[in-house]
Coordinates of C-alpha atoms in Angstrom, one line a residue:
M154 CA -36.0 44.3 -29.2
K155 CA -34.7 42.2 -26.4
K156 CA -32.6 39.1 -27.1
V157 CA -33.7 35.7 -25.7
C158 CA -30.8 33.3 -25.2
T159 CA -30.2 29.6 -24.7
G160 CA -27.7 28.4 -22.1
I161 CA -25.2 27.6 -24.9
S162 CA -25.4 31.1 -26.5
M163 CA -25.1 32.8 -23.0
K164 CA -22.0 30.7 -22.2
E165 CA -20.5 31.7 -25.5
T166 CA -21.2 35.3 -24.7
D167 CA -19.5 35.0 -21.3
R168 CA -16.5 33.3 -22.9
Y169 CA -16.2 35.9 -25.6
A170 CA -16.5 38.8 -23.2
I171 CA -13.7 37.4 -21.0
G172 CA -11.5 35.7 -23.6
E173 CA -11.8 38.1 -26.6
W174 CA -12.7 41.4 -25.1
K175 CA -10.6 40.9 -22.0
I176 CA -13.3 41.8 -19.4
P177 CA -12.2 40.2 -16.1
G178 CA -14.7 37.5 -15.1
I179 CA -14.7 38.7 -11.5
L180 CA -16.0 42.1 -12.6
L181 CA -19.0 40.3 -14.2
M182 CA -19.4 38.2 -11.1
E183 CA -19.4 41.3 -8.8
A184 CA -21.9 43.1 -11.0
A185 CA -24.2 40.0 -11.0
A186 CA -23.9 39.8 -7.2
R187 CA -24.7 43.5 -6.9
A188 CA -27.8 43.1 -8.9
V189 CA -29.0 40.2 -6.8
S190 CA -28.2 41.9 -3.5
E191 CA -30.0 45.1 -4.5
E192 CA -33.2 43.2 -5.3
V193 CA -33.0 41.5 -1.8
L194 CA -32.3 44.8 -0.1
K195 CA -35.3 46.4 -1.8
R196 CA -37.6 43.8 -0.3
A197 CA -36.0 42.6 3.0
D198 CA -36.0 44.1 6.4
K199 CA -32.7 44.7 8.2
R200 CA -33.7 42.1 10.8
D201 CA -34.4 39.4 8.3
R202 CA -32.3 36.3 8.2
V203 CA -30.9 35.4 4.7
L204 CA -29.5 32.0 3.7
V205 CA -27.5 31.8 0.5
L206 CA -27.3 28.3 -1.0
C207 CA -24.3 28.0 -3.4
G208 CA -23.0 25.4 -5.8
V209 CA -19.4 25.1 -7.0
G210 CA -19.6 26.8 -10.4
K211 CA -19.9 30.4 -11.5
N212 CA -23.5 30.5 -10.1
G213 CA -22.1 29.6 -6.7
G214 CA -19.5 32.4 -7.1
D215 CA -22.4 34.8 -7.7
G216 CA -23.9 33.6 -4.5
F217 CA -20.8 34.0 -2.4
A218 CA -20.4 37.6 -3.6
T219 CA -24.1 38.3 -3.0
A220 CA -23.7 37.1 0.6
R221 CA -20.7 39.4 1.1
L222 CA -22.6 42.4 -0.2
L223 CA -25.6 41.7 1.9
K224 CA -23.4 41.4 5.0
Q225 CA -21.8 44.8 4.1
N226 CA -25.3 46.2 4.2
G227 CA -26.1 45.0 7.7
I228 CA -28.0 41.8 6.7
N229 CA -27.8 38.7 8.9
V230 CA -26.5 36.2 6.3
R231 CA -25.3 32.6 6.3
V232 CA -23.8 30.6 3.4
F233 CA -24.0 27.0 2.5
C234 CA -21.7 25.5 -0.1
L235 CA -22.9 22.3 -1.7
E236 CA -19.6 20.6 -1.9
S237 CA -16.1 20.9 -0.4
P238 CA -14.5 24.3 -1.0
D239 CA -11.5 22.4 -2.4
R240 CA -13.5 21.9 -5.6
L241 CA -13.9 25.7 -6.2
Q242 CA -11.9 27.2 -8.9
G243 CA -11.1 30.6 -10.4
D244 CA -13.4 33.6 -9.5
A245 CA -15.8 31.5 -7.5
R246 CA -12.9 30.4 -5.2
T247 CA -11.8 34.0 -4.8
E248 CA -15.3 35.1 -3.8
Y249 CA -15.5 32.2 -1.3
E250 CA -12.2 33.0 0.3
M251 CA -13.3 36.6 1.0
L252 CA -16.2 35.4 3.2
S253 CA -14.1 34.7 6.3
A254 CA -12.8 38.3 6.4
Y255 CA -16.5 39.4 6.7
K256 CA -17.2 36.9 9.5
I257 CA -20.0 35.2 7.5
P258 CA -21.0 31.9 9.0
L259 CA -20.3 29.0 6.6
I260 CA -22.3 25.7 6.7
R261 CA -20.3 22.7 5.6
P262 CA -21.7 20.0 3.3
D263 CA -21.7 17.5 6.2
Q264 CA -24.0 19.8 8.2
V265 CA -27.1 19.2 6.1
Y266 CA -29.1 18.3 9.3
V267 CA -28.5 21.8 10.5
L268 CA -29.2 23.3 7.1
E269 CA -32.7 21.8 6.8
N270 CA -33.8 23.6 10.0
M271 CA -32.0 26.7 9.0
I272 CA -34.0 26.8 5.7
I273 CA -37.3 26.8 7.6
Q274 CA -36.1 29.5 10.0
S275 CA -34.9 31.9 7.3
D276 CA -36.8 34.9 6.0
W277 CA -35.0 34.9 2.7
I278 CA -33.2 32.3 0.6
V279 CA -30.9 33.1 -2.3
D280 CA -30.8 30.1 -4.6
S281 CA -27.4 29.9 -6.5
F282 CA -27.0 26.1 -6.7
F283 CA -27.1 25.9 -10.5
G284 CA -27.1 28.4 -13.3
I285 CA -27.6 27.9 -17.0
G286 CA -25.2 25.0 -17.2
L287 CA -27.6 22.3 -15.8
T288 CA -28.1 19.5 -18.3
R289 CA -29.0 16.5 -16.1
N290 CA -31.7 15.8 -13.5
V291 CA -31.3 17.0 -10.0
E292 CA -30.7 14.1 -7.6
G293 CA -29.4 13.2 -4.2
I294 CA -28.8 15.9 -1.5
V295 CA -29.6 18.8 -3.8
R296 CA -33.0 17.4 -4.6
Q297 CA -33.6 17.0 -0.9
L298 CA -32.6 20.6 -0.2
I299 CA -34.7 22.0 -3.1
L300 CA -37.7 20.2 -1.9
R301 CA -37.1 21.6 1.6
V302 CA -36.8 25.1 0.2
N303 CA -40.1 24.7 -1.7
E304 CA -41.8 23.4 1.4
A305 CA -40.5 26.4 3.4
H306 CA -41.6 28.8 0.6
D307 CA -45.1 27.3 0.4
K308 CA -45.9 26.6 4.0
N309 CA -43.7 29.0 6.0
G310 CA -43.7 32.0 3.7
V311 CA -39.9 32.0 3.2
H312 CA -39.1 34.3 0.3
V313 CA -36.8 32.9 -2.5
V314 CA -34.6 34.8 -5.0
S315 CA -33.0 32.7 -7.7
V316 CA -29.7 33.7 -9.3
D317 CA -29.9 33.7 -13.2
I318 CA -32.4 30.9 -13.3
P319 CA -34.2 28.8 -10.7
S320 CA -32.0 25.7 -9.9
G321 CA -33.5 22.7 -11.7
I322 CA -35.0 24.5 -14.7
H323 CA -33.4 23.8 -18.1
P324 CA -32.3 27.1 -19.6
D325 CA -33.3 26.3 -23.1
N326 CA -36.8 24.7 -22.8
G327 CA -38.1 25.5 -19.3
K328 CA -38.4 21.8 -18.3
V329 CA -38.0 20.7 -14.7
M330 CA -34.9 18.6 -14.4
G331 CA -36.2 16.2 -11.7
C332 CA -37.2 19.1 -9.3
A333 CA -36.7 22.8 -9.3
V334 CA -36.8 25.8 -7.0
H335 CA -40.0 27.9 -6.8
A336 CA -38.7 31.5 -6.8
D337 CA -40.5 34.7 -6.0
V338 CA -37.9 36.6 -8.0
T339 CA -35.4 35.6 -10.5
V340 CA -32.5 38.0 -11.3
T341 CA -31.1 36.9 -14.7
F342 CA -28.1 38.5 -16.3
S343 CA -27.7 40.4 -19.6
T344 CA -30.6 38.8 -21.5
L345 CA -33.7 36.7 -20.9
K346 CA -33.2 32.9 -21.0
A347 CA -35.7 30.8 -23.0
G348 CA -36.2 28.6 -20.0
L349 CA -37.6 31.5 -18.0
L350 CA -40.3 32.2 -20.6
L351 CA -41.3 28.7 -21.6
Y352 CA -43.6 26.7 -19.3
P353 CA -43.2 25.2 -16.8
G354 CA -40.1 27.3 -16.2
R355 CA -42.1 30.5 -16.3
D356 CA -44.2 29.3 -13.4
Y357 CA -41.1 28.6 -11.3
A358 CA -39.3 31.9 -12.0
G359 CA -41.7 34.4 -10.3
Q360 CA -40.9 38.0 -11.2
I361 CA -38.1 38.2 -13.7
I362 CA -35.5 41.0 -13.4
V363 CA -33.0 41.4 -16.3
A364 CA -29.8 42.9 -14.8
N365 CA -27.1 44.6 -16.9
I366 CA -23.8 43.3 -15.6
G367 CA -21.5 45.1 -18.0
I368 CA -21.4 42.8 -21.1
P369 CA -21.2 45.3 -24.0
S370 CA -23.9 45.5 -26.6
G371 CA -22.9 44.2 -30.0
I372 CA -21.0 41.2 -28.7
P373 CA -21.0 38.7 -31.6
P374 CA -22.6 35.7 -29.8
L375 CA -25.6 37.8 -28.9
E376 CA -25.8 39.5 -32.3
R377 CA -26.1 36.1 -33.9
T378 CA -29.0 35.1 -31.7
K379 CA -32.3 35.1 -33.6
W380 CA -34.6 34.6 -30.6
F381 CA -36.2 37.8 -29.1
T382 CA -39.1 39.5 -27.4
I383 CA -40.5 43.0 -27.5
D384 CA -41.9 45.6 -25.1
Q385 CA -44.2 48.5 -25.4
E386 CA -41.5 50.8 -26.9
D387 CA -40.6 48.3 -29.5
A388 CA -44.3 47.8 -30.4
A389 CA -44.7 51.5 -31.0
E390 CA -41.8 51.6 -33.4
L391 CA -43.3 48.6 -35.4
L392 CA -46.7 50.1 -36.0
P393 CA -47.6 51.1 -39.5
H394 CA -47.1 54.8 -40.1
R395 CA -50.1 57.1 -40.1
Y396 CA -50.4 60.2 -42.2
R397 CA -52.4 63.4 -41.4
R398 CA -53.5 63.6 -45.0
S399 CA -54.8 60.2 -45.8
H400 CA -58.0 58.2 -46.6
K401 CA -59.4 54.7 -46.1
G402 CA -57.5 53.3 -49.0
T403 CA -54.2 54.5 -47.5
Y404 CA -54.4 51.8 -44.7
G405 CA -55.1 48.7 -46.7
R406 CA -58.0 46.5 -47.6
L407 CA -58.4 43.1 -45.8
V408 CA -60.6 40.3 -47.2
V409 CA -62.0 38.2 -44.3
A410 CA -63.3 34.9 -45.7
A411 CA -65.0 33.5 -42.6
G412 CA -68.2 32.5 -40.9
C413 CA -71.0 30.1 -41.7
K414 CA -74.6 29.7 -40.8
N415 CA -74.0 28.9 -37.2
M416 CA -70.8 30.9 -36.6
T417 CA -71.3 34.4 -37.9
G418 CA -69.8 35.9 -34.7
A419 CA -66.3 34.7 -35.6
A420 CA -66.3 36.7 -38.9
A421 CA -67.6 39.8 -37.1
L422 CA -64.9 39.5 -34.3
S423 CA -62.1 39.2 -36.9
A424 CA -63.3 42.0 -39.1
K425 CA -63.8 44.4 -36.1
A426 CA -60.4 43.6 -34.7
A427 CA -58.8 44.5 -38.1
Y428 CA -60.6 47.9 -38.0
R429 CA -59.4 48.4 -34.4
V430 CA -55.7 48.2 -35.4
G431 CA -56.2 50.7 -38.2
T432 CA -57.2 48.8 -41.4
G433 CA -58.9 51.2 -43.8
L434 CA -61.4 48.7 -45.4
V435 CA -62.5 45.2 -44.3
D436 CA -64.4 43.1 -46.8
V437 CA -66.2 40.2 -45.2
M438 CA -66.7 37.2 -47.6
I439 CA -69.7 35.4 -46.2
P440 CA -72.6 33.1 -47.4
K441 CA -75.6 35.2 -48.6
T442 CA -77.8 33.6 -46.0
V443 CA -76.0 35.4 -43.2
R444 CA -75.3 38.6 -44.9
S445 CA -77.8 40.6 -42.8
V446 CA -76.4 39.2 -39.6
I447 CA -72.9 40.5 -40.4
Q448 CA -74.2 43.9 -41.5
S449 CA -76.1 44.3 -38.2
L450 CA -73.1 43.2 -36.1
L451 CA -70.6 45.4 -38.1
P452 CA -72.1 48.1 -40.3
E453 CA -68.6 49.3 -41.2
A454 CA -67.9 46.1 -43.1
I455 CA -68.0 45.7 -46.9
I456 CA -69.8 42.5 -47.8
T457 CA -68.9 40.1 -50.6
P458 CA -71.7 37.5 -50.4
Y459 CA -71.8 34.2 -52.2
E460 CA -74.5 31.6 -52.9
I461 CA -74.2 28.0 -51.8
I462 CA -75.7 25.6 -54.2
R463 CA -75.9 21.8 -54.4
E464 CA -74.7 20.5 -57.8
N465 CA -75.0 16.8 -56.9
V466 CA -75.3 14.6 -53.9
D467 CA -71.8 13.0 -54.2
H468 CA -69.9 16.3 -54.5
G469 CA -71.9 18.2 -51.8
S470 CA -72.7 21.9 -51.7
M471 CA -70.8 24.3 -54.0
V472 CA -70.3 28.0 -54.3
D473 CA -72.2 29.5 -57.2
P474 CA -69.7 29.9 -60.1
Q475 CA -71.0 33.4 -60.8
D476 CA -70.2 34.4 -57.2
L477 CA -66.6 33.0 -57.6
G478 CA -66.1 35.7 -60.1
T479 CA -67.1 38.3 -57.5
V480 CA -64.6 36.6 -55.1
R481 CA -61.8 37.0 -57.6
E482 CA -62.7 40.7 -58.0
S483 CA -62.6 41.3 -54.2
I484 CA -59.2 39.5 -54.0
A485 CA -57.8 41.5 -56.8
I486 CA -58.2 44.8 -55.0
A487 CA -57.2 43.5 -51.5
S488 CA -53.9 44.0 -49.7
A489 CA -54.2 40.9 -47.5
V490 CA -56.6 37.9 -47.0
L491 CA -57.7 36.2 -43.8
M492 CA -59.3 32.8 -44.1
G493 CA -60.9 30.4 -41.6
P494 CA -62.6 31.9 -38.5
G495 CA -65.9 30.2 -38.0
W496 CA -65.7 28.7 -41.5
S497 CA -66.6 25.0 -40.9
Q498 CA -65.1 22.2 -43.1
V499 CA -67.9 21.4 -45.4
P500 CA -67.1 20.8 -49.2
Y501 CA -68.0 24.2 -50.4
V502 CA -65.5 25.8 -48.0
V503 CA -62.7 23.5 -49.2
E504 CA -63.5 24.5 -52.7
L505 CA -63.6 28.2 -51.8
M506 CA -60.3 28.0 -50.0
G507 CA -58.6 26.3 -53.0
H508 CA -60.1 29.0 -55.3
I509 CA -58.9 31.8 -53.1
L510 CA -55.4 30.3 -52.9
D511 CA -55.3 30.1 -56.7
T512 CA -56.4 33.7 -57.0
I513 CA -54.2 35.5 -54.5
P514 CA -51.2 37.3 -56.1
E515 CA -47.8 36.0 -55.1
E516 CA -46.9 39.1 -53.0
M517 CA -50.2 39.3 -51.1
P518 CA -50.0 38.2 -47.4
I519 CA -52.4 35.4 -46.3
V520 CA -53.5 34.6 -42.7
L521 CA -54.9 31.1 -42.2
D522 CA -56.7 30.4 -38.9
A523 CA -59.1 27.9 -37.4
D524 CA -61.0 25.8 -40.0
A525 CA -58.6 26.9 -42.7
L526 CA -55.9 25.2 -40.7
N527 CA -58.0 22.1 -40.2
I528 CA -58.6 21.9 -43.9
L529 CA -54.9 22.4 -44.6
S530 CA -54.1 19.4 -42.4
S531 CA -56.1 17.0 -44.5
H532 CA -55.7 18.4 -48.0
E533 CA -52.1 18.1 -49.2
E534 CA -52.8 19.9 -52.5
L535 CA -53.8 23.0 -50.5
A536 CA -50.7 22.6 -48.3
Q537 CA -48.6 22.7 -51.4
K538 CA -50.3 25.9 -52.6
V539 CA -49.3 27.5 -49.2
R540 CA -45.7 26.3 -49.5
D541 CA -45.6 27.8 -53.1
H542 CA -46.7 31.2 -51.8
G543 CA -43.2 32.4 -51.1
G544 CA -43.2 32.6 -47.4
R545 CA -45.9 35.2 -47.2
T546 CA -48.4 33.1 -45.4
I547 CA -49.1 33.3 -41.6
L548 CA -50.5 30.3 -39.8
T549 CA -52.1 30.8 -36.3
P550 CA -52.7 27.4 -34.8
H551 CA -53.5 26.5 -31.2
L552 CA -52.0 23.3 -29.9
G553 CA -54.8 21.1 -31.2
E554 CA -54.6 22.5 -34.7
A555 CA -50.8 22.2 -34.6
S556 CA -51.2 18.6 -33.6
R557 CA -53.3 18.0 -36.7
L558 CA -50.9 19.9 -39.0
L559 CA -47.9 18.0 -37.7
K560 CA -49.6 14.6 -37.1
R561 CA -48.2 14.6 -33.5
P562 CA -49.9 14.3 -30.1
V563 CA -50.8 17.6 -28.4
S564 CA -48.7 16.5 -25.4
E565 CA -45.6 16.3 -27.6
I566 CA -46.2 19.8 -29.0
A567 CA -46.9 21.3 -25.5
E568 CA -43.7 19.7 -24.2
D569 CA -41.5 21.2 -26.9
P570 CA -43.3 24.2 -28.6
V571 CA -40.1 25.6 -30.0
T572 CA -39.5 22.5 -32.1
A573 CA -43.1 22.4 -33.1
V574 CA -43.0 26.0 -34.4
Q575 CA -39.8 25.4 -36.3
D576 CA -41.2 22.3 -37.9
L577 CA -44.4 24.0 -38.9
V578 CA -42.4 26.9 -40.4
E579 CA -40.3 24.4 -42.4
R580 CA -43.3 22.3 -43.4
F581 CA -45.4 25.1 -44.8
N582 CA -42.8 27.8 -45.6
A583 CA -44.8 30.2 -43.5
S584 CA -44.6 32.4 -40.4
V585 CA -46.3 30.5 -37.6
A586 CA -47.9 31.9 -34.4
L587 CA -48.4 28.9 -32.1
K588 CA -51.0 30.0 -29.6
D589 CA -50.4 29.0 -26.0
A590 CA -49.9 30.6 -22.6
M591 CA -46.5 31.5 -24.1
T592 CA -47.2 32.2 -27.7
L593 CA -44.3 31.7 -30.0
V594 CA -44.0 33.2 -33.5
G595 CA -41.5 31.7 -36.0
S596 CA -40.3 32.9 -39.3
P597 CA -38.9 31.1 -42.4
D598 CA -35.6 33.0 -41.8
G599 CA -35.1 31.4 -38.4
R600 CA -36.3 34.2 -36.2
L601 CA -38.4 33.2 -33.1
Y602 CA -40.5 35.6 -31.1
F603 CA -41.5 35.0 -27.4
N604 CA -44.6 36.8 -26.4
R605 CA -44.9 38.1 -22.8
T606 CA -48.3 39.7 -22.9
G607 CA -51.7 38.0 -22.1
N608 CA -53.3 36.1 -19.3
H609 CA -55.5 33.1 -18.6
G610 CA -58.7 35.1 -19.0
M611 CA -58.0 35.1 -22.7
A612 CA -58.6 31.3 -22.9
T613 CA -62.1 32.0 -24.1
A614 CA -64.3 31.5 -27.2
G615 CA -63.6 34.0 -29.9
S616 CA -60.2 35.1 -28.6
G617 CA -58.4 33.5 -31.5
D618 CA -60.8 35.2 -34.0
V619 CA -59.8 38.5 -32.6
L620 CA -56.1 37.7 -32.9
A621 CA -56.5 36.6 -36.5
G622 CA -58.2 39.9 -37.3
V623 CA -55.5 41.9 -35.6
I624 CA -52.7 40.1 -37.5
G625 CA -54.6 40.2 -40.8
G626 CA -55.3 43.9 -40.4
L627 CA -51.6 44.7 -39.7
A628 CA -50.6 42.7 -42.8
A629 CA -53.2 44.6 -44.9
E630 CA -51.6 47.8 -43.7
G631 CA -48.3 46.9 -45.1
L632 CA -46.3 45.1 -42.4
E633 CA -44.3 42.1 -43.5
P634 CA -46.0 38.8 -42.5
F635 CA -43.7 37.9 -39.6
E636 CA -43.8 41.4 -38.2
A637 CA -47.6 41.5 -38.5
A638 CA -47.8 38.2 -36.7
Y639 CA -45.6 39.0 -33.7
L640 CA -46.8 42.6 -33.3
G641 CA -50.4 41.3 -33.5
V642 CA -49.8 38.7 -30.8
Y643 CA -48.2 41.4 -28.6
L644 CA -51.1 43.8 -29.1
H645 CA -53.8 41.1 -28.6
G646 CA -52.2 40.0 -25.3
A647 CA -51.7 43.6 -24.1
A648 CA -55.4 44.3 -24.8
G649 CA -56.4 41.3 -22.8
D650 CA -54.1 42.4 -19.9
Q651 CA -55.6 45.9 -20.0
E652 CA -59.2 44.6 -19.9
A653 CA -58.3 42.1 -17.1
L654 CA -57.4 45.0 -14.9
I655 CA -60.9 46.4 -15.3
K656 CA -63.0 43.3 -15.5
G657 CA -60.9 40.5 -14.0
Q658 CA -59.6 37.4 -15.7
Y659 CA -62.4 34.9 -14.8
G660 CA -65.1 36.5 -16.9
L661 CA -63.1 38.0 -19.7
T662 CA -64.7 37.6 -23.2
A663 CA -63.5 38.1 -26.7
S664 CA -65.6 41.2 -27.0
D665 CA -63.7 42.5 -23.9
I666 CA -60.4 41.9 -25.7
L667 CA -61.8 43.9 -28.6
D668 CA -62.7 46.7 -26.3
G669 CA -59.1 46.8 -25.1
I670 CA -57.6 47.3 -28.5
H671 CA -56.7 51.0 -28.2
V672 CA -53.4 51.0 -30.2
E673 CA -52.1 54.3 -28.8
K674 CA -52.8 53.2 -25.2
L675 CA -51.2 49.8 -25.7
T676 CA -48.1 51.2 -27.2
G677 CA -47.7 54.4 -25.2
L678 CA -48.2 56.7 -28.3
P679 CA -49.8 60.1 -27.8
I680 CA -53.0 60.8 -29.7
D681 CA -52.2 63.4 -32.3
N682 CA -55.1 65.8 -32.6
K683 CA -53.2 68.6 -34.3

């Protein structure tokens, strides 16, 4: 697993490395500059002109050192320092003072009129104005220069490399602080920063390179960080174990309570997705009127049908009491339950959801998606049942559903998804996967997962039904709810990425995403045929 830091936690890490573990700060600065210069040298031609824009803090020091290393490698480089060198301190001042020995041209703060033309005439710009310490909006001359950099990038094809984080992006939430640099590449140090992953910061960062600058693993401030992301290797290690000698009962039984007369496809997508991640048995709980549809769409499914009757006009349609007994029997032998995809919000569904929540054993994982979430948002008695389930529930809302659950505008949730996830976790005592371009998964113990797989082609009908089935299937196979949620999100996005390479993103469908769920291929595991 890879840690994801805030600006504060990264600053604490730097202070600890230098103050407690006695690692000279200038060694870290040199390593950072080496990483940035290597990325520029990989891409730039020897004839290219490079302009390094430096602030007065440590980020500026990284820029000065980068300029020196580029010069040593034969690159035509110039340096601009945002303010008077007299304001430089410590390692940044040391790096600045070395520049004259290498005959690197320096542009003074009062030469901005020269600098603006130089920006346009450059082939590469290294942005080291601000690092992770920015806490206020960018204004004045810096704003003017950043806008000019972006104009040169967009209109003149000037390449931009940002140091640690694009200047103007908040390191914790990805917000644009007045204006921000549009980078082609961002070289960040030691760990990913949350602001590089959350939108709009992610759009400004370009390709993200995480460089090891020599901060030892196990350093306490990083060890305390509960935010993280995973890659293919991590996903492979998280997968439920498979045995050569096994049977369908070995790999769990998922009950999928989903679908209605006009939305049978959602139930089929969820059930098939659970099978695709290795679930041994999937039991689809569906109205009797659409039983034949599910059986034709997914012959592998077990069906628990129920009759819908109308007891009286005021109460609305109900589930046949005899069939509720069958529902209880199905739940009793399940290992996880998924509710909601294509369910609708009619009275019989509300009754059925309450009955299932009353029936589920305390230790059994529950996944609530789609209409189950909408019902939850308007029925406090059901919300209390979820809270009482001991943290073994997984909620999978998109922004609109989260808005209804939290009684807040969608815009507020989109602007601060981290807080929204944390509030949902606290409100419902559940793991929460907040579905967005950057899906976040929160846990009752404070862990927060940032997902880096997926693409805009997955913004399509049925995609969420597939995700719910993947998560439900992994939970049925024995993964803890939070692990099932974030591994499911990773695999779902990776499947979408794989299929987008074949079919493109514009026309991607939920069925395509299903086709992409080949667990061994997505996690790099060999297929064991021995």
